[in-house]
Coordinates of C-alpha atoms in Angstrom, one line a residue:
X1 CA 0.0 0.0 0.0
X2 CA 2.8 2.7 0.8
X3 CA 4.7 1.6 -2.3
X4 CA 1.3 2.2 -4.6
X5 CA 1.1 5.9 -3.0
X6 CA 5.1 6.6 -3.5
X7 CA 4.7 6.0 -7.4
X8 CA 1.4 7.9 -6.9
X9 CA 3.0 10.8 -5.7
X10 CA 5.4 10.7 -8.3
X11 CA 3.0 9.7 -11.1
X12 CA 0.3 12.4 -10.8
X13 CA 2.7 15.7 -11.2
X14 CA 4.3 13.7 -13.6
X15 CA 0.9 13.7 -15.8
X16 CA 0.4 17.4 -14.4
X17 CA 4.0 18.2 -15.7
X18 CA 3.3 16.8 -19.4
X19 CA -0.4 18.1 -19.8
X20 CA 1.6 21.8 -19.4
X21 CA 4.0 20.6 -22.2
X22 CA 1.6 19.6 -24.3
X23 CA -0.3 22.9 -24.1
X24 CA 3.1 24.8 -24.6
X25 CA 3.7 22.2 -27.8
X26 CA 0.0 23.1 -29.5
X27 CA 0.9 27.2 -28.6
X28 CA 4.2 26.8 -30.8
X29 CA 2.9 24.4 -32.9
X30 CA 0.3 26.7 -33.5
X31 CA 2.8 30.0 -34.1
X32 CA 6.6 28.8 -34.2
X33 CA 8.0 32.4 -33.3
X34 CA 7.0 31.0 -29.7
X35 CA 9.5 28.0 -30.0
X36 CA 11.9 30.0 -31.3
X37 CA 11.6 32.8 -28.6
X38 CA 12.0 30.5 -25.9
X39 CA 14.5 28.1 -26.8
X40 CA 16.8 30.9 -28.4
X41 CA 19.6 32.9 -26.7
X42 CA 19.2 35.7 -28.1
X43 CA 16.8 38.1 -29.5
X44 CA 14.5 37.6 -32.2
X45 CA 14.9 39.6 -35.9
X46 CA 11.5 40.7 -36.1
X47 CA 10.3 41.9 -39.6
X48 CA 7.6 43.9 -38.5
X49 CA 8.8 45.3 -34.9
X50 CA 5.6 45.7 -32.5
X51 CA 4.9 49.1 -31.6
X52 CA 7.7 49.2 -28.6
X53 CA 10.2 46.1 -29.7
X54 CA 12.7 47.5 -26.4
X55 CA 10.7 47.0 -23.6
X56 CA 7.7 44.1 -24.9
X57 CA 10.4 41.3 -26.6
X58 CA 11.2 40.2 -22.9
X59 CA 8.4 43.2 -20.9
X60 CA 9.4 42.4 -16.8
X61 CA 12.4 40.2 -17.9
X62 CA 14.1 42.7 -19.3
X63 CA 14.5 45.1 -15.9
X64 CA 15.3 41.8 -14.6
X65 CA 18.1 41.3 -16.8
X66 CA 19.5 45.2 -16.3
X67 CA 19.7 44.5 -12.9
X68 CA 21.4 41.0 -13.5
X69 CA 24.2 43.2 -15.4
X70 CA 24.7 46.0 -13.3
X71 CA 22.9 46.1 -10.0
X72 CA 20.7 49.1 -9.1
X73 CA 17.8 49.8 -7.2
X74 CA 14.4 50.0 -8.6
X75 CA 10.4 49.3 -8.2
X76 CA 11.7 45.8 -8.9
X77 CA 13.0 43.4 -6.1
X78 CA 17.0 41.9 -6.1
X79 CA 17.3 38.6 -5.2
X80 CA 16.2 37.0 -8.5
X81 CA 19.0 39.2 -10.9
X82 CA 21.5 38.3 -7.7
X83 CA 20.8 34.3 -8.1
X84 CA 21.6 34.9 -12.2
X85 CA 24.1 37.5 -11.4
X86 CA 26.3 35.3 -9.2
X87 CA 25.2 31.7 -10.7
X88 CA 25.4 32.4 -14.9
X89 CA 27.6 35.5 -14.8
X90 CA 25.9 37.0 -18.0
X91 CA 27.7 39.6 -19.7
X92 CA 24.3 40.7 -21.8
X93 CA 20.4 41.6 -21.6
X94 CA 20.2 38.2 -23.9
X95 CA 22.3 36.3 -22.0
X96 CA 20.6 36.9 -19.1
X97 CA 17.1 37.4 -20.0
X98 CA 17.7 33.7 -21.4
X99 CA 19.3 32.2 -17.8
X100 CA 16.0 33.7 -16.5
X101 CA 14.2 31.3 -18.4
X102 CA 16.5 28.6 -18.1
X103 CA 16.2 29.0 -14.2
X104 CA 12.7 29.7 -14.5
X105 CA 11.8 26.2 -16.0
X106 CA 13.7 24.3 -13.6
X107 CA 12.1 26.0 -11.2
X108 CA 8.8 25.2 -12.6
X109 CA 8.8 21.7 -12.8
X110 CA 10.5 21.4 -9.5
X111 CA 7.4 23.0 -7.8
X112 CA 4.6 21.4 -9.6
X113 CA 5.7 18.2 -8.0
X114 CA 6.7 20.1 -4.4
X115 CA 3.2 22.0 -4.9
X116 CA 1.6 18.6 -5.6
X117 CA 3.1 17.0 -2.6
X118 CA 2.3 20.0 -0.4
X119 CA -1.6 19.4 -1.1
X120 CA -1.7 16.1 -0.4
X121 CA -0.3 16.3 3.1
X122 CA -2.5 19.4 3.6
X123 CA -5.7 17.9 2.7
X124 CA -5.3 14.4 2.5
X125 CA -6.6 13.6 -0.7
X126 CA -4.6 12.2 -3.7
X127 CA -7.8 13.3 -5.7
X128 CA -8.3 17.1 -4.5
X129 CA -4.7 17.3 -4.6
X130 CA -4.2 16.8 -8.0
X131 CA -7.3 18.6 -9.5
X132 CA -5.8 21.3 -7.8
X133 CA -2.5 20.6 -8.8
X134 CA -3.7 20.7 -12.3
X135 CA -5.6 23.8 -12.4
X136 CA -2.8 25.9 -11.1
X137 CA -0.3 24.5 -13.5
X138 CA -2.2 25.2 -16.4
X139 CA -4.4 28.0 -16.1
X140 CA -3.5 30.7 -18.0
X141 CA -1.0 32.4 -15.8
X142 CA 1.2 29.2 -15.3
X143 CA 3.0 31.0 -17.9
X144 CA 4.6 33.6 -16.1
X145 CA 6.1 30.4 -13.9
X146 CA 8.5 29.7 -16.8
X147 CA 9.2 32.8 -19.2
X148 CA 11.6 34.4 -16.2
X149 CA 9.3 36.0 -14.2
X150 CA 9.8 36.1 -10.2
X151 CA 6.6 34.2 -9.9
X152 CA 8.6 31.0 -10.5
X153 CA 11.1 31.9 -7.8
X154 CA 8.5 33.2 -5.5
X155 CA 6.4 30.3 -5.7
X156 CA 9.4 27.8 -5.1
X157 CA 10.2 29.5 -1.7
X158 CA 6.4 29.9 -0.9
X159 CA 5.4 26.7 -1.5
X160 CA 8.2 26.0 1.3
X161 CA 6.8 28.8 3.9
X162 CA 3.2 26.9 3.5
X163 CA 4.8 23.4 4.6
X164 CA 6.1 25.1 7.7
X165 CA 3.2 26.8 8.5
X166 CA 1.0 23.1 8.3
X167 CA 0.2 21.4 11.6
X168 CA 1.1 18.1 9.9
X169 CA 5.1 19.3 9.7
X170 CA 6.5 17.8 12.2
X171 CA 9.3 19.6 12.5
X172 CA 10.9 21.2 16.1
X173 CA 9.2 24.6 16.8
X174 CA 12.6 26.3 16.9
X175 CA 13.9 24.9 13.5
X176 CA 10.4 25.5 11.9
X177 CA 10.5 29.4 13.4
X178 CA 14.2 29.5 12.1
X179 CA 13.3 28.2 8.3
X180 CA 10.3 30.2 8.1
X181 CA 12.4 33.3 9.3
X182 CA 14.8 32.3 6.4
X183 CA 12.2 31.4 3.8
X184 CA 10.1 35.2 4.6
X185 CA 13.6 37.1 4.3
X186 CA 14.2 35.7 1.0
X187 CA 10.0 36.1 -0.6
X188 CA 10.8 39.6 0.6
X189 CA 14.1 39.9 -1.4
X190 CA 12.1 38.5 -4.2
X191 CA 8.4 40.4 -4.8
X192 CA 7.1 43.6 -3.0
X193 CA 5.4 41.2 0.1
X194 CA 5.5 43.5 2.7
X195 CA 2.0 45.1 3.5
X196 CA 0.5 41.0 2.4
X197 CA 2.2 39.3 4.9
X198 CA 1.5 42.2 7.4
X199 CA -2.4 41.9 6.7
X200 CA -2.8 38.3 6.3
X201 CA -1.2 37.3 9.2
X202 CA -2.8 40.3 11.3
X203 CA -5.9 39.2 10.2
X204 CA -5.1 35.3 10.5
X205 CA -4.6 35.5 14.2
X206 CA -7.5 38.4 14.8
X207 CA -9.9 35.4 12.9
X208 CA -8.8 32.2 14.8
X209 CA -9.5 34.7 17.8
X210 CA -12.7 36.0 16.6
X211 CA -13.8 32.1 15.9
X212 CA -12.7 30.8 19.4
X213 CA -14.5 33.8 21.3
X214 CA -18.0 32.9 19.3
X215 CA -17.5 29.4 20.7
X216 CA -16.9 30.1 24.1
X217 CA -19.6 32.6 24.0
X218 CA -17.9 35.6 24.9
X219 CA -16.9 37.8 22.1
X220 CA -15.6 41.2 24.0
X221 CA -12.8 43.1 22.3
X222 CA -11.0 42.0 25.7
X223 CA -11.5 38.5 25.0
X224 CA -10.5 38.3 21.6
X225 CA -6.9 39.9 22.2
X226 CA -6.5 37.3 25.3
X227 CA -7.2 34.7 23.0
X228 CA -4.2 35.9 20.5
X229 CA -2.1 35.7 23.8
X230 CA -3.1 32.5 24.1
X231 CA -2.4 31.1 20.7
X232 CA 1.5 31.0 21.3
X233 CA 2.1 29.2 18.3
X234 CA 0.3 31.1 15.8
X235 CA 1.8 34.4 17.4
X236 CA 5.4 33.1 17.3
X237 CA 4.4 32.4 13.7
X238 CA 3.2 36.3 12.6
X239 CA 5.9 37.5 14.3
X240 CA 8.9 35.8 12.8
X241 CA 6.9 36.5 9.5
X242 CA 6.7 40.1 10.4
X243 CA 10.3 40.5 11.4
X244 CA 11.5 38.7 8.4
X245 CA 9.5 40.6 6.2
X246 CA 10.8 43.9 7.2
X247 CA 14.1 42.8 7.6
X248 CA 13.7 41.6 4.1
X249 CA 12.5 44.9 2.8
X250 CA 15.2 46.6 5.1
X251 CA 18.1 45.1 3.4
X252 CA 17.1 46.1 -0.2
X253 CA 15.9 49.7 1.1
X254 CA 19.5 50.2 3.0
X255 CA 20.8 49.5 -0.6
X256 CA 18.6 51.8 -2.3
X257 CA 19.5 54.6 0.3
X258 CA 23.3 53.8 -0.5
X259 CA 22.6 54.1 -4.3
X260 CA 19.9 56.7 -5.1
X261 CA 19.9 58.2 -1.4
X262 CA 16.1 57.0 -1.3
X263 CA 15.5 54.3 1.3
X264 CA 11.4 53.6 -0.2
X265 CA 12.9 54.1 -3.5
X266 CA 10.7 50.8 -4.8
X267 CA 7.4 52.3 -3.5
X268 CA 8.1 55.8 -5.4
X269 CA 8.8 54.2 -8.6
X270 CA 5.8 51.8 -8.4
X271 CA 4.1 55.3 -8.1
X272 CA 5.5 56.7 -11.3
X273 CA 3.7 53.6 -12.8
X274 CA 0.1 55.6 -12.5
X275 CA -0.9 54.0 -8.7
X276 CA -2.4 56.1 -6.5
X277 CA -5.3 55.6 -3.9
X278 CA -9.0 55.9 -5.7
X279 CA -11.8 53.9 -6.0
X280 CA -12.2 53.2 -9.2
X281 CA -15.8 51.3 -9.4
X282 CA -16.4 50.5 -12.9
X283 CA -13.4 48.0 -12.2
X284 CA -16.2 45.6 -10.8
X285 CA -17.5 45.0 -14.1
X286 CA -15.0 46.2 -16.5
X287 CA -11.3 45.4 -15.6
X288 CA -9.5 47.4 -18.5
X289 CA -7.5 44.4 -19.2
X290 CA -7.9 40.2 -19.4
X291 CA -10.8 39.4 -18.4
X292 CA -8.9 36.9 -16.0
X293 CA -7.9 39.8 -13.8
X294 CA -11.7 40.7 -12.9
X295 CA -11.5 36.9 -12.1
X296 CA -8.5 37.6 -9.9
X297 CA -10.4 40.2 -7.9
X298 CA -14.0 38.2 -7.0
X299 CA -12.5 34.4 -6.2
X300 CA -10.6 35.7 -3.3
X301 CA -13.1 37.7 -2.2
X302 CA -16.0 35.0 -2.7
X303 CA -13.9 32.2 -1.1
X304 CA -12.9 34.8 1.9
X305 CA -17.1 35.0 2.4
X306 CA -17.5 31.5 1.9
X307 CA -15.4 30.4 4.3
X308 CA -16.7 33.1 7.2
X309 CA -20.1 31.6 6.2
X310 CA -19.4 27.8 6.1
X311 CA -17.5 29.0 9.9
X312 CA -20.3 30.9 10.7
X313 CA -23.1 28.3 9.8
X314 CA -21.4 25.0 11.9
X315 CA -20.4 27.0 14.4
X316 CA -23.0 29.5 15.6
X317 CA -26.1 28.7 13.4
X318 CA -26.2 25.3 12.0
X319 CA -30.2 25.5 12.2
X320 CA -29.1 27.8 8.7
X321 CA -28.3 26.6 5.5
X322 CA -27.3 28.1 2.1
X323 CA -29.0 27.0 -0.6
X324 CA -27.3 26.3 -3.8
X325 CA -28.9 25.1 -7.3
X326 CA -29.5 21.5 -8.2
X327 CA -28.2 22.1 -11.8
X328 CA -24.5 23.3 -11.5
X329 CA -24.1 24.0 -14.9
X330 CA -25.9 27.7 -13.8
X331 CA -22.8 27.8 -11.7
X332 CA -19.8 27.1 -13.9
X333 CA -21.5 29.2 -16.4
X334 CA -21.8 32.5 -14.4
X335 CA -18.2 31.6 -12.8
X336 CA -16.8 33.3 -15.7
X337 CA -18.5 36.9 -15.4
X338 CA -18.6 36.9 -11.6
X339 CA -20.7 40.1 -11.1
X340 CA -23.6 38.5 -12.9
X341 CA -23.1 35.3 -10.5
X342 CA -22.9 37.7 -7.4
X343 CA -25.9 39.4 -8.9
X344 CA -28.3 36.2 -9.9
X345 CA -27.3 34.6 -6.5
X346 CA -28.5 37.4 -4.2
X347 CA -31.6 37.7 -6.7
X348 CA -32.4 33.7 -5.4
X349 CA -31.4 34.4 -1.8
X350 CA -34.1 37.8 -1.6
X351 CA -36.8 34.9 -3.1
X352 CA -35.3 32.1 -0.1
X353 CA -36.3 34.5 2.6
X354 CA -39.5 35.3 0.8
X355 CA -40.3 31.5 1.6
X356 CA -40.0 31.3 -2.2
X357 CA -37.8 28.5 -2.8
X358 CA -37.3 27.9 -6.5
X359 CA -37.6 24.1 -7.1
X360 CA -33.7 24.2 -8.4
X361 CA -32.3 25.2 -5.5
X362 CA -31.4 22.5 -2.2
X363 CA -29.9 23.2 0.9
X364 CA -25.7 22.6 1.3
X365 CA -24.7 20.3 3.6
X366 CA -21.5 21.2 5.3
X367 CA -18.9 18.7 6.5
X368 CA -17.3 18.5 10.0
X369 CA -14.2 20.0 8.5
X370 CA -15.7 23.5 8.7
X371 CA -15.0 23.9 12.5
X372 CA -11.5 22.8 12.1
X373 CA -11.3 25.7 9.0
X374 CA -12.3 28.3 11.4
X375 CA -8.9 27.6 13.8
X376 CA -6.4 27.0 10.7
X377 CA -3.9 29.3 10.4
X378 CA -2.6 29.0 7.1
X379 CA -5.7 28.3 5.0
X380 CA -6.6 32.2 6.9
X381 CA -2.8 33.6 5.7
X382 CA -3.6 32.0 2.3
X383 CA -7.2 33.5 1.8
X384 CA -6.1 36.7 3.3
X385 CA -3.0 37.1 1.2
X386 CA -4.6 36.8 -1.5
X387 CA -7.5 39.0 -0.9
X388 CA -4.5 41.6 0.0
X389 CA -3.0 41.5 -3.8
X390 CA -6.8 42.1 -4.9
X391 CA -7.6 45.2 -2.5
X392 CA -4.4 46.3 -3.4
X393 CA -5.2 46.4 -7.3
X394 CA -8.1 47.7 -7.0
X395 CA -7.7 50.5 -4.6
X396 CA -4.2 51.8 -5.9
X397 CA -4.8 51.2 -10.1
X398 CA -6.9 52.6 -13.0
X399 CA -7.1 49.3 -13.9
X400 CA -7.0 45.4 -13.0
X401 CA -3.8 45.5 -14.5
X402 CA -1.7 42.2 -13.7
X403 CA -4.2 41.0 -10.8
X404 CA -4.5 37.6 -12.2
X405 CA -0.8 37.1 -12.4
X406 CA -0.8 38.2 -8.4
X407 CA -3.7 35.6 -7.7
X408 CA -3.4 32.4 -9.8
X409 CA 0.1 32.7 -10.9
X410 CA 1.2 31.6 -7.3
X411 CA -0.3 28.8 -5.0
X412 CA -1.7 30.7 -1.8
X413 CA -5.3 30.9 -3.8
X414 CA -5.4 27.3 -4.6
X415 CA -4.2 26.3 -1.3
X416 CA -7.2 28.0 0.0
X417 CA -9.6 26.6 -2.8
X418 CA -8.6 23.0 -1.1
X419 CA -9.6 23.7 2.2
X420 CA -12.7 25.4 1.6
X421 CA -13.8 22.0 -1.0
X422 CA -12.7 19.8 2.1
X423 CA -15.9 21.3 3.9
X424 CA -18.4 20.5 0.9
X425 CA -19.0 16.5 1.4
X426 CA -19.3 14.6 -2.1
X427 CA -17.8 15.0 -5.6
X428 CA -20.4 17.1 -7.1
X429 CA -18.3 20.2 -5.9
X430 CA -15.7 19.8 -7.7
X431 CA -17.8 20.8 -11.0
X432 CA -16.9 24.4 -10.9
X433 CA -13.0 22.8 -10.6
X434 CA -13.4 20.6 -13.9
X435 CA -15.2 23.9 -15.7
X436 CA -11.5 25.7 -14.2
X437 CA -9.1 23.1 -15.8
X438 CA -11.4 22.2 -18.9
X439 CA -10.8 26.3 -20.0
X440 CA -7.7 26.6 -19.0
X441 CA -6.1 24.5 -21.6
X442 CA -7.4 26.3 -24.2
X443 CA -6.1 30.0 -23.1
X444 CA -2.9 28.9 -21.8
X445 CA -2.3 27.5 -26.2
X446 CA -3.5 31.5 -26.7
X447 CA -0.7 32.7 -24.2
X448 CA 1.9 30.6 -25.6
X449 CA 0.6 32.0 -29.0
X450 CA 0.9 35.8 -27.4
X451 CA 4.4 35.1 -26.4
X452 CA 5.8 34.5 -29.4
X453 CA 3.9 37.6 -30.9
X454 CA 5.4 39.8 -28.2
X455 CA 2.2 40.5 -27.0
X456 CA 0.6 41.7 -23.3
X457 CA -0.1 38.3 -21.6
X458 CA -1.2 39.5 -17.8

């Protein structure tokens, strides 16, 4: 039996690993500029240049690769030009915008099967684990996971500061604190992490709280800081993730004090990119950009509400239900414009408390599993993390510019996705999952197809 789940572990990322290839193999089969882009080492000879052949051959790479070459401080993080700096020594933008890619793909397929392996523990289910696994490596922003981006690096390391954070690592408190000390410094030497990891453990720890002052019936502001106190664990937890972070942040910012004599040098040149505080509320229906970034901003913000309810509804009020259609098509259809789904479902719920149940709709029965959600600290830090990069978007951009990449590019949302099915018994859940992976296929061929046209993938 425990020789048939080793080669099952093995054997599942392995399929989840070729179905990606074979996606990549239609996209360059489809436009052959692709294969040639990302197999050659240097740039392209483009007959008919796009409209700004500098900066949209390589877009992100490219500042990547300046930095790789000579070393500066900008809206970009370090540690990712450092690793190709000091590992490939390239002595041009081509040389290293190509060693980005290299390192990239490694990096790729090293995860998928760490990310893989990472489910299962967590939710104890080869199945979930790798319909899970397979929706995040193929869904349209997988790409940015192998073209040189930082979400490939970034991933790796987070995939790592998940494990530590499971109950199931067994691992001695001290050494987990010290690797997930290690692991934070380097995410934060990697992306721009620092307000996330702020918020989403913050809010973590003030949730857990919230949930185990409901259940002992006395919900006081008084109560619910005691009850942080008394969660040791997850407190040790925020705070080696806070110190960490802004250590992280602090090293890069001494650097950019030393070189431009501006120590929040990366904030004021993410500035200059058009972000600014505004609400901008015709981004609820319109994101200005793929329609995978309006996407990026509901999910996390429908599986944070979820979640509160499923909490809400075993812990306090299980005489309630929520009541869901029979017919799921409804559901994976609406999944893809998610105002209209927001819109039709509140529609129904104003009929359900009318006492006018339409025939198509049943009650959901939650599993046991819900009251263990409401005291588990990472499927909150995942959730809340992600939520953060959506708020974030929204609140500081014209646009829903690059929130997909922010959301499904990296595995904290999908993390979350598995708790939250563990609470639904039965496989008929999984429906809006298969409507996920079924797409995805066919617009990750599109952004191989992109790539080799130089275009704007996300």
């Amino acid at each position: 039996m425990a020789k048939k789940k080793t080669i099952i572990s093995w054997v599942l990322p392995l399929i989840i690993c070729i179905v990606f290839i074979l996606c990549a193999a239609v996209g360059m089969l489809i436009y052959p500029e692709a294969f040639h882009k990302f197999f050659s080492v240097s740039r392209l000879f483009r007959e008919i240049p796009p409209v700004a052949p500098h900066k949209s051959y390589y877009w992100d790479v490219e500042a990547y690769a300046e930095m790789a070459i000579n070393p500066t401080c900008k809206a970009f993080y370090p540690l990712w030009p450092f690793l190709i700096r000091n590992i490939f020594h390239p002595q041009t933008i081509e040389q290293a915008a190509h060693y980005f890619l290299v390192s990239a793909t490694f990096l790729f397929f090293i995860s998928t099967f760490l990310f893989f392996w990472l489910l299962q523990i967590a939710l104890q289910s080869f199945y979930l684990a790798f319909l899970l696994g397979l929706a995040y490596a193929i869904n349209p922003m997988a790409i940015f996971r192998i073209i040189g981006y930082t979400e490939s690096l970034f991933t790796f390391f987070s995939i790592f500061f998940i494990w530590m954070c499971l109950p199931q690592s067994r691992i001695n408190n001290n050494l987990k604190l010290s690797f997930l000390f290690i692991v934070t410094f380097l995410m934060s030497l990697t992306r721009p992490i620092l307000i996330q990891t702020f918020f989403s453990t913050t809010a973590a720890m003030f949730t857990i709280s919230i949930w185990e002052s409901y259940s002992s019936k006395k919900n006081s502001l008084s109560i619910i800081l005691t009850n942080i106190q008394k969660s040791q664990h997850e407190l040790k937890l925020s705070l080696t993730v806070w110190v960490a972070a802004l250590l992280g942040y602090a090293a890069y910012g001494t650097f950019c004090l030393k070189n431009r004599g501006d120590f929040f040098a990366p904030f004021h040149d993410q500035s200059q990119w058009g972000k600014s505080f505004g609400l901008h509320l015709e981004l609820l229906f319109l994101p200005k950009t793929l329609l995978i970034d309006l996407l990026g901003l509901y999910l996390p913000l429908i599986i944070l509400c979820l979640s509160l309810t499923f909490v809400y509804l075993k812990l306090i009020q299980p005489e309630l239900h929520i009541f869901v259609p029979k017919f799921r098509i409804w559901w994976n259809i609406l999944f893809l414009y998610p105002p209209l789904l927001i819109f039709w479902y509140l529609f129904n719920y104003i009929r359900v408390n009318k006492n006018k149940l339409p025939n198509n709709f049943k009650a959901l029965i939650l599993s046991k599993y819900s009251q263990n959600l409401s005291k588990n600290y990472i499927f909150w830090f995942c959730i809340y993390f992600t939520v953060a990069h959506s708020v974030i978007v929204f609140l500081t951009q014209g646009s829903l510019f690059s929130l997909g990449r922010y959301v499904f590019a990296m595995p904290f949302f999908f993390v979350a996705i598995g708790y939250l099915y563990r609470c639904i018994p039965g496989k008929t859940k999984y429906n809006t999952l298969f409507c996920l992976i079924s797409i995805s296929p066919l617009v990750l061929i599109q952004q191989w197809v992109r790539y080799g046209q130089d275009k704007w993938m996300g």
